[in-house]
PDB file of C-alpha atoms in Angstrom:
ATOM      1  CA  MET T   1     -68.074-189.961 -55.263  1.00  0.00           C
ATOM      2  CA  ASP T   2     -71.539-188.422 -55.698  1.00  0.00           C
ATOM      3  CA  LYS T   3     -73.407-191.577 -56.627  1.00  0.00           C
ATOM      4  CA  LYS T   4     -73.256-194.924 -54.942  1.00  0.00           C
ATOM      5  CA  LEU T   5     -74.783-198.368 -55.188  1.00  0.00           C
ATOM      6  CA  LYS T   6     -77.600-199.567 -52.955  1.00  0.00           C
ATOM      7  CA  SER T   7     -75.810-202.792 -52.069  1.00  0.00           C
ATOM      8  CA  ILE T   8     -72.716-204.869 -52.699  1.00  0.00           C
ATOM      9  CA  LEU T   9     -72.398-208.565 -51.849  1.00  0.00           C
ATOM     10  CA  LEU T  10     -68.996-209.963 -50.842  1.00  0.00           C
ATOM     11  CA  LEU T  11     -68.461-213.715 -51.201  1.00  0.00           C
ATOM     12  CA  ASP T  12     -65.155-215.025 -49.876  1.00  0.00           C
ATOM     13  CA  ASP T  13     -64.494-217.931 -47.521  1.00  0.00           C
ATOM     14  CA  ASN T  14     -61.780-215.941 -45.751  1.00  0.00           C
ATOM     15  CA  LEU T  15     -63.202-213.881 -42.879  1.00  0.00           C
ATOM     16  CA  SER T  16     -60.233-211.479 -42.866  1.00  0.00           C
ATOM     17  CA  THR T  17     -60.518-210.809 -46.593  1.00  0.00           C
ATOM     18  CA  ASN T  18     -64.240-210.035 -46.314  1.00  0.00           C
ATOM     19  CA  PHE T  19     -63.551-207.762 -43.341  1.00  0.00           C
ATOM     20  CA  PHE T  20     -60.784-205.903 -45.203  1.00  0.00           C
ATOM     21  CA  HIS T  21     -62.848-205.540 -48.397  1.00  0.00           C
ATOM     22  CA  LYS T  22     -65.874-204.334 -46.424  1.00  0.00           C
ATOM     23  CA  LYS T  23     -63.717-201.657 -44.761  1.00  0.00           C
ATOM     24  CA  ILE T  24     -62.334-200.526 -48.148  1.00  0.00           C
ATOM     25  CA  ILE T  25     -65.871-200.267 -49.557  1.00  0.00           C
ATOM     26  CA  GLU T  26     -67.190-198.425 -46.488  1.00  0.00           C
ATOM     27  CA  LYS T  27     -64.276-195.968 -46.472  1.00  0.00           C
ATOM     28  CA  SER T  28     -64.813-195.376 -50.193  1.00  0.00           C
ATOM     29  CA  ASN T  29     -68.485-194.568 -49.462  1.00  0.00           C
ATOM     30  CA  VAL T  30     -69.692-196.333 -52.618  1.00  0.00           C
ATOM     31  CA  ALA T  31     -72.591-198.392 -51.234  1.00  0.00           C
ATOM     32  CA  ASP T  32     -75.401-198.050 -48.730  1.00  0.00           C
ATOM     33  CA  LEU T  33     -75.148-201.711 -47.701  1.00  0.00           C
ATOM     34  CA  VAL T  34     -72.365-204.305 -47.823  1.00  0.00           C
ATOM     35  CA  LEU T  35     -73.458-207.926 -47.407  1.00  0.00           C
ATOM     36  CA  GLU T  36     -70.880-210.554 -46.483  1.00  0.00           C
ATOM     37  CA  PHE T  37     -71.048-214.298 -47.081  1.00  0.00           C
ATOM     38  CA  ARG T  38     -68.396-216.946 -46.506  1.00  0.00           C
ATOM     39  CA  SER T  39     -70.100-219.703 -48.495  1.00  0.00           C
ATOM     40  CA  GLY T  40     -71.782-219.851 -51.861  1.00  0.00           C
ATOM     41  CA  THR T  41     -74.587-221.903 -50.365  1.00  0.00           C
ATOM     42  CA  ASN T  42     -75.532-219.184 -47.887  1.00  0.00           C
ATOM     43  CA  ALA T  43     -75.199-216.447 -50.509  1.00  0.00           C
ATOM     44  CA  LEU T  44     -77.512-218.366 -52.859  1.00  0.00           C
ATOM     45  CA  LYS T  45     -80.040-218.892 -50.045  1.00  0.00           C
ATOM     46  CA  TYR T  46     -80.093-215.122 -49.517  1.00  0.00           C
ATOM     47  CA  LEU T  47     -80.240-214.291 -53.235  1.00  0.00           C
ATOM     48  CA  SER T  48     -83.073-216.736 -53.893  1.00  0.00           C
ATOM     49  CA  GLN T  49     -85.399-215.175 -51.306  1.00  0.00           C
ATOM     50  CA  GLU T  50     -88.494-213.538 -52.702  1.00  0.00           C
ATOM     51  CA  GLY T  51     -88.883-209.829 -52.136  1.00  0.00           C
ATOM     52  CA  ILE T  52     -85.228-208.947 -51.598  1.00  0.00           C
ATOM     53  CA  GLU T  53     -83.552-206.437 -53.834  1.00  0.00           C
ATOM     54  CA  GLN T  54     -80.626-208.052 -55.609  1.00  0.00           C
ATOM     55  CA  PRO T  55     -77.233-206.459 -54.978  1.00  0.00           C
ATOM     56  CA  GLU T  56     -75.978-204.266 -57.782  1.00  0.00           C
ATOM     57  CA  LEU T  57     -72.484-205.744 -57.449  1.00  0.00           C
ATOM     58  CA  ILE T  58     -71.282-209.187 -56.379  1.00  0.00           C
ATOM     59  CA  LEU T  59     -67.572-209.701 -55.686  1.00  0.00           C
ATOM     60  CA  VAL T  60     -66.766-213.434 -55.693  1.00  0.00           C
ATOM     61  CA  ASP T  61     -63.536-215.178 -54.732  1.00  0.00           C
ATOM     62  CA  ILE T  62     -62.682-217.773 -57.386  1.00  0.00           C
ATOM     63  CA  ASN T  63     -61.173-220.379 -55.066  1.00  0.00           C
ATOM     64  CA  MET T  64     -63.394-221.366 -52.186  1.00  0.00           C
ATOM     65  CA  PRO T  65     -63.921-224.773 -50.585  1.00  0.00           C
ATOM     66  CA  VAL T  66     -67.183-226.669 -51.155  1.00  0.00           C
ATOM     67  CA  MET T  67     -68.533-224.225 -53.778  1.00  0.00           C
ATOM     68  CA  ASN T  68     -66.063-222.262 -55.882  1.00  0.00           C
ATOM     69  CA  ALA T  69     -66.989-219.231 -57.974  1.00  0.00           C
ATOM     70  CA  TRP T  70     -67.697-221.311 -61.088  1.00  0.00           C
ATOM     71  CA  VAL T  71     -70.274-223.481 -59.334  1.00  0.00           C
ATOM     72  CA  PHE T  72     -71.742-220.452 -57.562  1.00  0.00           C
ATOM     73  CA  LEU T  73     -72.189-218.605 -60.866  1.00  0.00           C
ATOM     74  CA  ASP T  74     -73.772-221.627 -62.519  1.00  0.00           C
ATOM     75  CA  LYS T  75     -76.328-221.865 -59.707  1.00  0.00           C
ATOM     76  CA  PHE T  76     -76.783-218.070 -59.590  1.00  0.00           C
ATOM     77  CA  SER T  77     -77.595-217.999 -63.307  1.00  0.00           C
ATOM     78  CA  LYS T  78     -80.383-220.522 -62.684  1.00  0.00           C
ATOM     79  CA  LEU T  79     -82.098-218.518 -59.933  1.00  0.00           C
ATOM     80  CA  LYS T  80     -85.609-217.545 -60.879  1.00  0.00           C
ATOM     81  CA  ASN T  81     -85.276-213.850 -60.215  1.00  0.00           C
ATOM     82  CA  ASP T  82     -85.253-211.371 -63.102  1.00  0.00           C
ATOM     83  CA  SER T  83     -83.678-208.587 -61.028  1.00  0.00           C
ATOM     84  CA  LYS T  84     -80.401-210.526 -60.946  1.00  0.00           C
ATOM     85  CA  ILE T  85     -79.882-209.436 -64.558  1.00  0.00           C
ATOM     86  CA  LYS T  86     -78.971-205.978 -63.261  1.00  0.00           C
ATOM     87  CA  THR T  87     -76.225-207.391 -61.039  1.00  0.00           C
ATOM     88  CA  THR T  88     -72.595-206.873 -62.033  1.00  0.00           C
ATOM     89  CA  ILE T  89     -70.313-209.752 -61.111  1.00  0.00           C
ATOM     90  CA  ILE T  90     -66.587-209.364 -60.520  1.00  0.00           C
ATOM     91  CA  LEU T  91     -64.344-212.328 -59.761  1.00  0.00           C
ATOM     92  CA  LEU T  92     -61.530-211.888 -57.260  1.00  0.00           C
ATOM     93  CA  SER T  93     -58.332-213.874 -57.172  1.00  0.00           C
ATOM     94  CA  THR T  94     -54.906-213.699 -55.570  1.00  0.00           C
ATOM     95  CA  SER T  95     -53.315-214.865 -58.805  1.00  0.00           C
ATOM     96  CA  LEU T  96     -54.723-214.269 -62.211  1.00  0.00           C
ATOM     97  CA  SER T  97     -54.103-217.494 -64.083  1.00  0.00           C
ATOM     98  CA  PRO T  98     -54.613-217.465 -67.845  1.00  0.00           C
ATOM     99  CA  ALA T  99     -56.975-220.424 -67.467  1.00  0.00           C
ATOM    100  CA  ASP T 100     -59.211-218.530 -65.010  1.00  0.00           C
ATOM    101  CA  LYS T 101     -59.160-215.419 -67.225  1.00  0.00           C
ATOM    102  CA  GLU T 102     -60.091-217.475 -70.294  1.00  0.00           C
ATOM    103  CA  ARG T 103     -62.863-219.253 -68.396  1.00  0.00           C
ATOM    104  CA  ALA T 104     -64.203-215.949 -67.038  1.00  0.00           C
ATOM    105  CA  ASP T 105     -64.193-214.392 -70.515  1.00  0.00           C
ATOM    106  CA  ALA T 106     -66.438-217.203 -71.734  1.00  0.00           C
ATOM    107  CA  ILE T 107     -69.128-216.482 -69.100  1.00  0.00           C
ATOM    108  CA  PRO T 108     -71.256-213.433 -70.003  1.00  0.00           C
ATOM    109  CA  LEU T 109     -72.305-212.903 -66.359  1.00  0.00           C
ATOM    110  CA  ILE T 110     -68.749-211.941 -65.402  1.00  0.00           C
ATOM    111  CA  GLU T 111     -67.768-208.321 -65.948  1.00  0.00           C
ATOM    112  CA  HIS T 112     -64.106-208.508 -64.846  1.00  0.00           C
ATOM    113  CA  VAL T 113     -61.525-210.461 -62.901  1.00  0.00           C
ATOM    114  CA  LEU T 114     -59.595-208.417 -60.326  1.00  0.00           C
ATOM    115  CA  LEU T 115     -56.601-209.248 -58.210  1.00  0.00           C
ATOM    116  CA  LYS T 116     -57.064-209.324 -54.445  1.00  0.00           C
ATOM    117  CA  PRO T 117     -56.931-207.399 -52.266  1.00  0.00           C
ATOM    118  CA  LEU T 118     -59.284-204.695 -53.418  1.00  0.00           C
ATOM    119  CA  THR T 119     -57.946-201.189 -53.190  1.00  0.00           C
ATOM    120  CA  LYS T 120     -59.855-197.947 -52.894  1.00  0.00           C
ATOM    121  CA  GLU T 121     -58.795-197.131 -56.458  1.00  0.00           C
ATOM    122  CA  SER T 122     -59.947-200.486 -57.862  1.00  0.00           C
ATOM    123  CA  ILE T 123     -63.364-200.366 -56.181  1.00  0.00           C
ATOM    124  CA  LEU T 124     -63.895-196.739 -57.243  1.00  0.00           C
ATOM    125  CA  LYS T 125     -63.137-197.688 -60.859  1.00  0.00           C
ATOM    126  CA  VAL T 126     -65.592-200.619 -60.687  1.00  0.00           C
ATOM    127  CA  ILE T 127     -68.330-198.415 -59.228  1.00  0.00           C
ATOM    128  CA  GLU T 128     -67.733-195.665 -61.798  1.00  0.00           C
ATOM    129  CA  ASN T 129     -68.046-198.230 -64.592  1.00  0.00           C
ATOM    130  CA  ILE T 130     -71.324-199.584 -63.174  1.00  0.00           C
ATOM    131  CA  ILE T 131     -72.807-196.103 -62.770  1.00  0.00           C
ATOM    132  CA  GLU T 132     -71.635-195.077 -66.247  1.00  0.00           C
ATOM    133  CA  LYS T 133     -73.174-198.245 -67.729  1.00  0.00           C
ATOM    134  CA  LYS T 134     -76.501-197.541 -65.996  1.00  0.00           C
ATOM    135  CA  THR T 135     -76.472-193.946 -67.228  1.00  0.00           C
ATOM    136  CA  ASP T 136     -75.870-195.156 -70.791  1.00  0.00           C
ATOM    137  CA  GLU T 137     -78.748-197.661 -70.504  1.00  0.00           C
ATOM    138  CA  ARG T 138     -81.095-194.904 -69.324  1.00  0.00           C
ATOM    139  CA  SER T 139     -80.034-192.683 -72.220  1.00  0.00           C
ATOM    140  CA  ILE T 140     -80.866-195.399 -74.734  1.00  0.00           C
ATOM    141  CA  LYS T 141     -84.364-195.914 -73.270  1.00  0.00           C
ATOM    142  CA  ILE T 142     -85.298-192.236 -73.636  1.00  0.00           C
TER     143      ILE T 142
END
């Protein structure tokens, strides 16, 4: 892939899943930086810092203890940082329940829901869609 993202943030409470997804992303060569967090609280602390560049893609596990994806996204949407608007959010799940899909469809922040584990093909498709969307936005501004 010629183009890649500056950074991707992984949020999953499972250390092995984050490790595996990071390896898939690195082998796919689609991002300069892959950030890993195992709790929504720590991810929000990072994302709320002044002066950091927001990741272009956040991959969030739906079911996590303490703070699940729904709570994380509610708090993320309230962060006072305009650059988060450019962030694409994908939910990850081991089982795609109709209730989760319906709930995700009702939240404009969420781009897609994908089944875990990520594959090289699935992450390449996500990245292509993000890059294509950015290219379209630039074309409209001209």
